[in-house]
mmCIF file of N, CA and C in Angstrom:
data_model
loop_
_atom_site.group_PDB
_atom_site.id
_atom_site.type_symbol
_atom_site.label_atom_id
_atom_site.label_comp_id
_atom_site.label_asym_id
_atom_site.label_seq_id
_atom_site.Cartn_x
_atom_site.Cartn_y
_atom_site.Cartn_z
ATOM 1 N N GLN A 1 -6.005 -6.859 23.926
ATOM 2 C CA GLN A 1 -5.121 -8.484 23.661
ATOM 3 C C GLN A 1 -5.150 -7.675 21.691
ATOM 4 N N VAL A 2 -4.835 -7.498 21.134
ATOM 5 C CA VAL A 2 -5.286 -7.623 19.870
ATOM 6 C C VAL A 2 -4.826 -8.905 18.539
ATOM 7 N N PRO A 3 -6.142 -9.199 18.363
ATOM 8 C CA PRO A 3 -7.004 -10.493 17.507
ATOM 9 C C PRO A 3 -5.525 -11.154 16.850
ATOM 10 N N LEU A 4 -5.190 -10.747 16.109
ATOM 11 C CA LEU A 4 -4.166 -10.575 14.479
ATOM 12 C C LEU A 4 -3.138 -10.767 14.045
ATOM 13 N N GLU A 5 -2.203 -10.313 14.641
ATOM 14 C CA GLU A 5 -0.965 -10.392 14.735
ATOM 15 C C GLU A 5 0.134 -10.970 13.095
ATOM 16 N N GLU A 6 0.367 -9.825 12.257
ATOM 17 C CA GLU A 6 0.763 -10.272 11.011
ATOM 18 C C GLU A 6 2.836 -10.221 11.434
ATOM 19 N N SER A 7 3.337 -11.237 9.462
ATOM 20 C CA SER A 7 4.527 -11.406 10.660
ATOM 21 C C SER A 7 5.148 -10.350 9.960
ATOM 22 N N ALA A 8 6.815 -10.609 9.645
ATOM 23 C CA ALA A 8 7.930 -8.877 9.958
ATOM 24 C C ALA A 8 7.654 -9.084 8.168
ATOM 25 N N GLY A 9 7.142 -8.066 7.605
ATOM 26 C CA GLY A 9 7.609 -8.324 6.054
ATOM 27 C C GLY A 9 8.852 -7.994 5.686
ATOM 28 N N GLY A 10 8.656 -6.782 4.646
ATOM 29 C CA GLY A 10 11.131 -7.436 3.809
ATOM 30 C C GLY A 10 10.586 -6.653 2.932
ATOM 31 N N SER A 11 11.864 -6.519 2.535
ATOM 32 C CA SER A 11 13.204 -4.572 1.594
ATOM 33 C C SER A 11 12.817 -5.907 0.642
ATOM 34 N N VAL A 12 12.938 -5.986 -0.514
ATOM 35 C CA VAL A 12 12.854 -7.087 -1.660
ATOM 36 C C VAL A 12 13.715 -6.820 -2.807
ATOM 37 N N GLN A 13 14.105 -7.628 -4.036
ATOM 38 C CA GLN A 13 14.701 -7.346 -5.402
ATOM 39 C C GLN A 13 13.037 -7.332 -5.756
ATOM 40 N N ALA A 14 12.410 -6.893 -6.772
ATOM 41 C CA ALA A 14 11.684 -7.546 -8.322
ATOM 42 C C ALA A 14 12.430 -8.771 -8.101
ATOM 43 N N GLY A 15 10.267 -9.357 -7.859
ATOM 44 C CA GLY A 15 10.557 -11.127 -9.174
ATOM 45 C C GLY A 15 10.821 -11.721 -7.989
ATOM 46 N N VAL A 16 11.116 -11.677 -7.261
ATOM 47 C CA VAL A 16 11.384 -12.476 -5.558
ATOM 48 C C VAL A 16 9.802 -12.773 -4.890
ATOM 49 N N SER A 17 9.506 -13.576 -3.900
ATOM 50 C CA SER A 17 9.472 -13.950 -2.904
ATOM 51 C C SER A 17 9.422 -13.489 -1.626
ATOM 52 N N LEU A 18 8.209 -13.541 -1.210
ATOM 53 C CA LEU A 18 7.539 -13.512 -0.084
ATOM 54 C C LEU A 18 6.833 -14.178 0.862
ATOM 55 N N ARG A 19 6.771 -15.153 1.982
ATOM 56 C CA ARG A 19 5.251 -15.312 2.910
ATOM 57 C C ARG A 19 5.587 -14.511 3.998
ATOM 58 N N LEU A 20 3.609 -14.051 4.285
ATOM 59 C CA LEU A 20 2.919 -13.464 5.578
ATOM 60 C C LEU A 20 2.431 -14.029 6.197
ATOM 61 N N SER A 21 2.848 -13.974 7.547
ATOM 62 C CA SER A 21 1.460 -15.078 7.937
ATOM 63 C C SER A 21 0.953 -14.427 8.952
ATOM 64 N N CYS A 22 -0.850 -14.433 8.708
ATOM 65 C CA CYS A 22 -1.705 -13.691 10.402
ATOM 66 C C CYS A 22 -1.778 -14.711 11.280
ATOM 67 N N ALA A 23 -1.596 -14.721 11.983
ATOM 68 C CA ALA A 23 -1.723 -15.607 14.400
ATOM 69 C C ALA A 23 -3.208 -15.101 13.899
ATOM 70 N N ALA A 24 -3.770 -15.242 13.744
ATOM 71 C CA ALA A 24 -5.576 -15.148 14.702
ATOM 72 C C ALA A 24 -5.217 -15.942 15.917
ATOM 73 N N SER A 25 -4.778 -14.581 17.314
ATOM 74 C CA SER A 25 -4.749 -15.563 18.483
ATOM 75 C C SER A 25 -6.536 -15.206 19.741
ATOM 76 N N GLY A 26 -7.152 -14.118 18.854
ATOM 77 C CA GLY A 26 -8.652 -14.696 19.428
ATOM 78 C C GLY A 26 -9.642 -14.405 19.200
ATOM 79 N N LEU A 27 -9.325 -15.637 17.813
ATOM 80 C CA LEU A 27 -10.432 -15.643 17.092
ATOM 81 C C LEU A 27 -10.068 -17.028 16.460
ATOM 82 N N THR A 28 -11.200 -17.819 15.188
ATOM 83 C CA THR A 28 -11.250 -19.339 15.384
ATOM 84 C C THR A 28 -10.984 -18.583 13.497
ATOM 85 N N ALA A 29 -9.366 -18.788 13.196
ATOM 86 C CA ALA A 29 -9.494 -18.676 11.612
ATOM 87 C C ALA A 29 -10.476 -19.397 10.295
ATOM 88 N N SER A 30 -10.208 -20.061 11.361
ATOM 89 C CA SER A 30 -11.607 -21.550 10.558
ATOM 90 C C SER A 30 -12.935 -21.445 10.114
ATOM 91 N N THR A 31 -13.286 -20.452 11.324
ATOM 92 C CA THR A 31 -14.675 -20.158 10.872
ATOM 93 C C THR A 31 -15.460 -19.076 10.173
ATOM 94 N N TYR A 32 -14.220 -18.094 10.280
ATOM 95 C CA TYR A 32 -14.241 -16.444 9.620
ATOM 96 C C TYR A 32 -13.572 -15.707 8.479
ATOM 97 N N CYS A 33 -14.263 -14.813 7.787
ATOM 98 C CA CYS A 33 -13.014 -14.500 6.403
ATOM 99 C C CYS A 33 -12.581 -14.014 6.553
ATOM 100 N N MET A 34 -11.639 -13.914 6.407
ATOM 101 C CA MET A 34 -9.815 -13.792 6.696
ATOM 102 C C MET A 34 -9.478 -13.319 4.744
ATOM 103 N N GLY A 35 -8.974 -11.539 5.092
ATOM 104 C CA GLY A 35 -8.342 -11.312 4.266
ATOM 105 C C GLY A 35 -7.142 -10.793 3.812
ATOM 106 N N TRP A 36 -6.227 -10.246 3.031
ATOM 107 C CA TRP A 36 -5.266 -9.508 3.105
ATOM 108 C C TRP A 36 -5.649 -8.069 2.938
ATOM 109 N N PHE A 37 -5.248 -6.485 2.585
ATOM 110 C CA PHE A 37 -5.215 -5.545 2.260
ATOM 111 C C PHE A 37 -4.678 -4.481 1.981
ATOM 112 N N ARG A 38 -4.711 -4.000 1.553
ATOM 113 C CA ARG A 38 -3.203 -2.370 1.383
ATOM 114 C C ARG A 38 -3.320 -1.744 1.247
ATOM 115 N N PRO A 39 -2.608 -0.874 0.995
ATOM 116 C CA PRO A 39 -3.841 0.547 0.468
ATOM 117 C C PRO A 39 -4.098 0.899 -0.822
ATOM 118 N N ALA A 40 -5.066 1.415 -1.481
ATOM 119 C CA ALA A 40 -4.928 0.954 -2.958
ATOM 120 C C ALA A 40 -4.725 3.187 -3.201
ATOM 121 N N ALA A 41 -4.516 3.753 -4.760
ATOM 122 C CA ALA A 41 -4.867 5.024 -4.345
ATOM 123 C C ALA A 41 -6.337 5.121 -5.333
ATOM 124 N N GLY A 42 -7.344 6.232 -4.329
ATOM 125 C CA GLY A 42 -8.655 6.458 -4.179
ATOM 126 C C GLY A 42 -9.363 5.958 -2.843
ATOM 127 N N LYS A 43 -9.660 5.028 -2.517
ATOM 128 C CA LYS A 43 -9.521 4.335 -1.511
ATOM 129 C C LYS A 43 -9.235 3.864 -0.371
ATOM 130 N N ASP A 44 -10.238 3.209 0.520
ATOM 131 C CA ASP A 44 -9.218 3.567 1.963
ATOM 132 C C ASP A 44 -7.679 2.105 2.116
ATOM 133 N N ARG A 45 -8.698 1.240 1.630
ATOM 134 C CA ARG A 45 -7.804 -0.153 1.528
ATOM 135 C C ARG A 45 -8.669 -1.365 0.541
ATOM 136 N N GLU A 46 -7.411 -1.323 -0.177
ATOM 137 C CA GLU A 46 -8.070 -1.973 -0.937
ATOM 138 C C GLU A 46 -7.753 -3.862 -0.668
ATOM 139 N N GLY A 47 -9.133 -4.771 -0.921
ATOM 140 C CA GLY A 47 -8.469 -6.501 -0.780
ATOM 141 C C GLY A 47 -7.404 -6.793 -1.831
ATOM 142 N N VAL A 48 -6.481 -7.704 -1.334
ATOM 143 C CA VAL A 48 -5.557 -8.200 -2.294
ATOM 144 C C VAL A 48 -5.913 -9.450 -1.845
ATOM 145 N N ALA A 49 -6.450 -10.596 -1.010
ATOM 146 C CA ALA A 49 -6.887 -12.219 -0.929
ATOM 147 C C ALA A 49 -8.038 -12.074 -0.397
ATOM 148 N N LYS A 50 -8.441 -13.281 -0.545
ATOM 149 C CA LYS A 50 -9.739 -13.230 1.257
ATOM 150 C C LYS A 50 -9.326 -14.551 0.989
ATOM 151 N N ILE A 51 -10.279 -15.314 2.353
ATOM 152 C CA ILE A 51 -10.366 -16.546 2.108
ATOM 153 C C ILE A 51 -11.490 -16.786 2.507
ATOM 154 N N ASN A 52 -12.094 -17.837 2.634
ATOM 155 C CA ASN A 52 -13.900 -17.892 3.650
ATOM 156 C C ASN A 52 -12.851 -19.052 4.429
ATOM 157 N N SER A 53 -14.261 -19.863 4.884
ATOM 158 C CA SER A 53 -14.710 -20.787 5.524
ATOM 159 C C SER A 53 -14.100 -21.992 5.038
ATOM 160 N N LEU A 54 -14.836 -21.972 3.962
ATOM 161 C CA LEU A 54 -14.993 -23.732 2.956
ATOM 162 C C LEU A 54 -13.107 -24.151 2.678
ATOM 163 N N GLY A 55 -12.373 -22.583 2.590
ATOM 164 C CA GLY A 55 -11.063 -22.314 1.675
ATOM 165 C C GLY A 55 -11.412 -22.028 0.577
ATOM 166 N N ASN A 56 -12.447 -21.216 0.324
ATOM 167 C CA ASN A 56 -12.512 -20.810 -0.901
ATOM 168 C C ASN A 56 -11.991 -19.328 -1.137
ATOM 169 N N THR A 57 -11.073 -19.098 -2.411
ATOM 170 C CA THR A 57 -10.413 -17.587 -2.585
ATOM 171 C C THR A 57 -10.646 -16.515 -3.069
ATOM 172 N N ALA A 58 -10.424 -15.870 -3.271
ATOM 173 C CA ALA A 58 -10.561 -13.830 -4.197
ATOM 174 C C ALA A 58 -9.384 -13.135 -4.747
ATOM 175 N N TYR A 59 -9.136 -13.087 -5.282
ATOM 176 C CA TYR A 59 -7.959 -12.244 -4.972
ATOM 177 C C TYR A 59 -8.088 -10.779 -6.418
ATOM 178 N N ALA A 60 -8.046 -9.759 -5.951
ATOM 179 C CA ALA A 60 -7.884 -8.290 -6.864
ATOM 180 C C ALA A 60 -6.992 -8.628 -8.214
ATOM 181 N N SER A 61 -7.450 -8.099 -9.063
ATOM 182 C CA SER A 61 -7.401 -8.309 -10.307
ATOM 183 C C SER A 61 -4.896 -8.651 -10.521
ATOM 184 N N SER A 62 -5.069 -7.437 -9.668
ATOM 185 C CA SER A 62 -3.742 -6.559 -9.407
ATOM 186 C C SER A 62 -2.805 -7.965 -9.153
ATOM 187 N N VAL A 63 -3.416 -8.174 -8.694
ATOM 188 C CA VAL A 63 -2.273 -9.753 -8.201
ATOM 189 C C VAL A 63 -2.746 -11.200 -7.841
ATOM 190 N N ARG A 64 -3.658 -11.211 -9.124
ATOM 191 C CA ARG A 64 -4.028 -13.048 -9.383
ATOM 192 C C ARG A 64 -3.298 -13.541 -10.113
ATOM 193 N N GLY A 65 -2.223 -14.511 -9.838
ATOM 194 C CA GLY A 65 -2.067 -14.958 -10.640
ATOM 195 C C GLY A 65 -0.293 -15.378 -9.710
ATOM 196 N N ARG A 66 -0.712 -13.988 -8.982
ATOM 197 C CA ARG A 66 0.807 -14.583 -8.802
ATOM 198 C C ARG A 66 1.453 -14.436 -7.147
ATOM 199 N N PHE A 67 -0.060 -14.110 -6.133
ATOM 200 C CA PHE A 67 0.024 -14.040 -4.944
ATOM 201 C C PHE A 67 -0.533 -15.574 -4.180
ATOM 202 N N ALA A 68 -0.869 -15.785 -3.599
ATOM 203 C CA ALA A 68 -1.688 -17.160 -3.111
ATOM 204 C C ALA A 68 -2.484 -17.487 -1.219
ATOM 205 N N ILE A 69 -3.320 -17.362 -0.671
ATOM 206 C CA ILE A 69 -4.362 -17.049 -0.083
ATOM 207 C C ILE A 69 -4.379 -18.617 1.035
ATOM 208 N N SER A 70 -3.541 -19.029 2.130
ATOM 209 C CA SER A 70 -4.485 -19.539 2.178
ATOM 210 C C SER A 70 -3.893 -20.345 4.068
ATOM 211 N N LYS A 71 -4.284 -20.433 4.575
ATOM 212 C CA LYS A 71 -4.456 -20.798 5.651
ATOM 213 C C LYS A 71 -4.097 -22.299 6.400
ATOM 214 N N ASP A 72 -4.143 -22.450 7.416
ATOM 215 C CA ASP A 72 -3.568 -23.493 8.462
ATOM 216 C C ASP A 72 -4.892 -24.083 10.273
ATOM 217 N N ASN A 73 -4.936 -24.113 9.508
ATOM 218 C CA ASN A 73 -6.557 -24.322 10.521
ATOM 219 C C ASN A 73 -6.093 -24.977 11.807
ATOM 220 N N ALA A 74 -5.103 -25.871 12.166
ATOM 221 C CA ALA A 74 -4.975 -26.257 13.598
ATOM 222 C C ALA A 74 -3.889 -25.141 13.786
ATOM 223 N N LYS A 75 -3.233 -25.049 13.238
ATOM 224 C CA LYS A 75 -2.172 -23.464 14.077
ATOM 225 C C LYS A 75 -3.068 -22.265 14.245
ATOM 226 N N ASN A 76 -4.433 -21.902 13.759
ATOM 227 C CA ASN A 76 -4.702 -20.213 13.395
ATOM 228 C C ASN A 76 -3.978 -19.666 12.692
ATOM 229 N N ILE A 77 -3.540 -19.715 11.533
ATOM 230 C CA ILE A 77 -2.196 -18.813 10.842
ATOM 231 C C ILE A 77 -2.748 -19.077 9.270
ATOM 232 N N VAL A 78 -2.861 -17.698 8.973
ATOM 233 C CA VAL A 78 -4.326 -17.206 7.610
ATOM 234 C C VAL A 78 -1.499 -17.095 7.030
ATOM 235 N N TYR A 79 -1.756 -17.079 5.748
ATOM 236 C CA TYR A 79 -0.897 -17.375 5.241
ATOM 237 C C TYR A 79 -1.315 -16.221 4.004
ATOM 238 N N LEU A 80 -0.166 -15.749 2.804
ATOM 239 C CA LEU A 80 -0.681 -14.397 2.613
ATOM 240 C C LEU A 80 0.928 -15.082 1.221
ATOM 241 N N GLN A 81 0.828 -15.673 0.565
ATOM 242 C CA GLN A 81 2.926 -15.894 -1.217
ATOM 243 C C GLN A 81 2.643 -15.073 -1.598
ATOM 244 N N LEU A 82 3.113 -14.430 -1.598
ATOM 245 C CA LEU A 82 3.419 -13.386 -2.500
ATOM 246 C C LEU A 82 4.404 -13.834 -2.903
ATOM 247 N N ASN A 83 4.245 -13.994 -4.599
ATOM 248 C CA ASN A 83 5.116 -14.515 -5.571
ATOM 249 C C ASN A 83 5.707 -13.288 -6.692
ATOM 250 N N SER A 84 6.751 -13.586 -6.932
ATOM 251 C CA SER A 84 5.978 -12.425 -8.467
ATOM 252 C C SER A 84 6.814 -11.391 -7.976
ATOM 253 N N LEU A 85 7.238 -9.983 -7.229
ATOM 254 C CA LEU A 85 7.117 -9.389 -6.341
ATOM 255 C C LEU A 85 7.079 -7.970 -7.154
ATOM 256 N N GLU A 86 6.746 -7.342 -7.931
ATOM 257 C CA GLU A 86 7.218 -5.791 -8.648
ATOM 258 C C GLU A 86 6.588 -5.054 -6.665
ATOM 259 N N PRO A 87 7.824 -3.462 -7.794
ATOM 260 C CA PRO A 87 7.811 -1.709 -7.482
ATOM 261 C C PRO A 87 6.285 -2.212 -6.740
ATOM 262 N N GLU A 88 5.359 -2.115 -7.647
ATOM 263 C CA GLU A 88 3.919 -1.566 -7.209
ATOM 264 C C GLU A 88 3.258 -2.228 -6.143
ATOM 265 N N ASP A 89 3.863 -3.092 -6.022
ATOM 266 C CA ASP A 89 3.628 -4.184 -4.649
ATOM 267 C C ASP A 89 3.184 -3.648 -3.290
ATOM 268 N N THR A 90 4.876 -2.688 -3.544
ATOM 269 C CA THR A 90 4.057 -2.471 -2.237
ATOM 270 C C THR A 90 4.005 -1.321 -1.395
ATOM 271 N N ALA A 91 3.852 -1.761 0.226
ATOM 272 C CA ALA A 91 2.982 -1.373 0.515
ATOM 273 C C ALA A 91 2.998 -1.874 1.460
ATOM 274 N N MET A 92 2.003 -1.116 2.794
ATOM 275 C CA MET A 92 1.931 -2.300 4.348
ATOM 276 C C MET A 92 1.146 -3.280 4.544
ATOM 277 N N TYR A 93 0.587 -4.101 4.416
ATOM 278 C CA TYR A 93 0.014 -5.011 4.416
ATOM 279 C C TYR A 93 -0.788 -5.328 5.557
ATOM 280 N N TYR A 94 -1.845 -5.538 5.367
ATOM 281 C CA TYR A 94 -2.934 -5.370 6.845
ATOM 282 C C TYR A 94 -3.805 -7.228 6.724
ATOM 283 N N CYS A 95 -3.511 -8.298 7.837
ATOM 284 C CA CYS A 95 -4.381 -8.775 7.634
ATOM 285 C C CYS A 95 -6.104 -8.549 9.207
ATOM 286 N N ALA A 96 -6.868 -9.469 8.649
ATOM 287 C CA ALA A 96 -8.533 -8.645 9.749
ATOM 288 C C ALA A 96 -9.379 -10.036 9.062
ATOM 289 N N ALA A 97 -9.949 -10.147 9.964
ATOM 290 C CA ALA A 97 -11.502 -10.910 10.285
ATOM 291 C C ALA A 97 -12.646 -10.693 9.982
ATOM 292 N N HIS A 98 -13.741 -11.918 10.255
ATOM 293 C CA HIS A 98 -15.624 -10.692 9.879
ATOM 294 C C HIS A 98 -15.529 -12.550 10.253
ATOM 295 N N SER A 99 -15.578 -12.638 11.344
ATOM 296 C CA SER A 99 -17.030 -13.773 11.828
ATOM 297 C C SER A 99 -17.481 -14.774 11.028
ATOM 298 N N SER A 100 -17.973 -13.963 9.829
ATOM 299 C CA SER A 100 -18.957 -14.350 9.356
ATOM 300 C C SER A 100 -17.964 -14.277 7.480
ATOM 301 N N SER A 101 -18.576 -15.410 7.333
ATOM 302 C CA SER A 101 -17.526 -16.071 6.042
ATOM 303 C C SER A 101 -18.940 -15.872 4.548
ATOM 304 N N TYR A 102 -20.690 -15.829 5.433
ATOM 305 C CA TYR A 102 -21.617 -15.361 4.059
ATOM 306 C C TYR A 102 -20.644 -13.836 3.380
ATOM 307 N N GLY A 103 -20.725 -14.022 2.419
ATOM 308 C CA GLY A 103 -20.894 -13.027 1.100
ATOM 309 C C GLY A 103 -19.211 -12.108 1.802
ATOM 310 N N CYS A 104 -18.417 -13.435 2.129
ATOM 311 C CA CYS A 104 -16.615 -13.020 2.895
ATOM 312 C C CYS A 104 -16.167 -12.012 1.770
ATOM 313 N N PHE A 105 -16.366 -12.620 0.350
ATOM 314 C CA PHE A 105 -15.367 -12.108 -0.875
ATOM 315 C C PHE A 105 -16.437 -10.816 -1.103
ATOM 316 N N ALA A 106 -17.326 -10.245 -1.038
ATOM 317 C CA ALA A 106 -18.141 -9.252 -1.231
ATOM 318 C C ALA A 106 -17.707 -7.988 -0.700
ATOM 319 N N ARG A 107 -16.968 -7.944 0.967
ATOM 320 C CA ARG A 107 -16.916 -7.642 1.895
ATOM 321 C C ARG A 107 -16.200 -6.346 2.083
ATOM 322 N N ALA A 108 -16.189 -5.279 2.166
ATOM 323 C CA ALA A 108 -15.183 -4.088 1.610
ATOM 324 C C ALA A 108 -15.467 -4.069 3.855
ATOM 325 N N PRO A 109 -13.779 -3.433 2.811
ATOM 326 C CA PRO A 109 -12.576 -2.995 4.561
ATOM 327 C C PRO A 109 -13.689 -2.540 5.562
ATOM 328 N N ASP A 110 -13.996 -1.659 5.127
ATOM 329 C CA ASP A 110 -14.768 -0.848 6.486
ATOM 330 C C ASP A 110 -15.862 -1.705 7.517
ATOM 331 N N SER A 111 -15.824 -2.638 6.632
ATOM 332 C CA SER A 111 -17.140 -3.528 7.752
ATOM 333 C C SER A 111 -16.197 -5.737 8.408
ATOM 334 N N PHE A 112 -15.063 -5.186 7.843
ATOM 335 C CA PHE A 112 -13.920 -6.182 9.210
ATOM 336 C C PHE A 112 -13.928 -5.621 10.565
ATOM 337 N N PRO A 113 -14.789 -6.374 11.540
ATOM 338 C CA PRO A 113 -14.526 -5.498 12.805
ATOM 339 C C PRO A 113 -12.834 -5.721 13.634
ATOM 340 N N ASP A 114 -11.922 -6.916 12.795
ATOM 341 C CA ASP A 114 -10.853 -7.100 13.851
ATOM 342 C C ASP A 114 -9.358 -6.611 12.455
ATOM 343 N N TRP A 115 -8.327 -6.105 13.076
ATOM 344 C CA TRP A 115 -6.828 -5.517 12.138
ATOM 345 C C TRP A 115 -5.405 -6.075 12.753
ATOM 346 N N GLY A 116 -4.847 -6.532 11.842
ATOM 347 C CA GLY A 116 -3.749 -6.187 12.801
ATOM 348 C C GLY A 116 -3.227 -5.199 12.408
ATOM 349 N N GLN A 117 -1.894 -5.509 12.554
ATOM 350 C CA GLN A 117 -0.921 -3.561 13.167
ATOM 351 C C GLN A 117 -0.420 -3.211 11.849
ATOM 352 N N GLY A 118 -0.321 -4.851 10.971
ATOM 353 C CA GLY A 118 0.068 -3.919 9.325
ATOM 354 C C GLY A 118 1.789 -5.030 9.668
ATOM 355 N N THR A 119 2.372 -5.011 9.029
ATOM 356 C CA THR A 119 4.011 -5.194 7.812
ATOM 357 C C THR A 119 3.997 -4.611 6.515
ATOM 358 N N GLN A 120 5.495 -4.010 6.263
ATOM 359 C CA GLN A 120 5.670 -3.642 5.645
ATOM 360 C C GLN A 120 6.616 -4.724 4.789
ATOM 361 N N VAL A 121 5.560 -4.072 2.956
ATOM 362 C CA VAL A 121 6.427 -4.831 2.329
ATOM 363 C C VAL A 121 7.247 -3.889 1.186
ATOM 364 N N THR A 122 7.688 -3.891 1.500
ATOM 365 C CA THR A 122 9.537 -2.487 0.201
ATOM 366 C C THR A 122 9.487 -3.262 -0.830
ATOM 367 N N VAL A 123 9.064 -3.057 -2.227
ATOM 368 C CA VAL A 123 10.536 -3.850 -3.920
ATOM 369 C C VAL A 123 10.680 -3.670 -4.465
ATOM 370 N N SER A 124 12.483 -3.362 -5.061
ATOM 371 C CA SER A 124 12.824 -2.380 -5.265
ATOM 372 C C SER A 124 13.348 -3.235 -6.601
ATOM 373 N N SER A 125 13.116 -2.087 -7.702
ATOM 374 C CA SER A 125 13.471 -2.474 -8.591
ATOM 375 C C SER A 125 14.407 -2.771 -9.398
#
């Protein structure tokens, strides 16, 4: 059983918004370090946004001010709101989880043991 399942992404025009969700069926998102990742040039994946057990958030500089990560602890769902989308945001987006919220924002992608299967977001100009 895959513990994380992303919602469908989509193909949109530049400038519009999209919301992704990550349903955590096999873990408790409220206590975990949760993050959204996407492939990046020269890297395996980059951390787009992360949220820790306290609800504190961190973002990659490329998306800060445009994207917002949040979570619904009652539903065990983590969201990524993507606003003002740009063609450069086109990517497969992955949700990931780590059971320790300590050091959440500094965690490298390969330290996250649980991953969703990814959802494609395509932004056209």
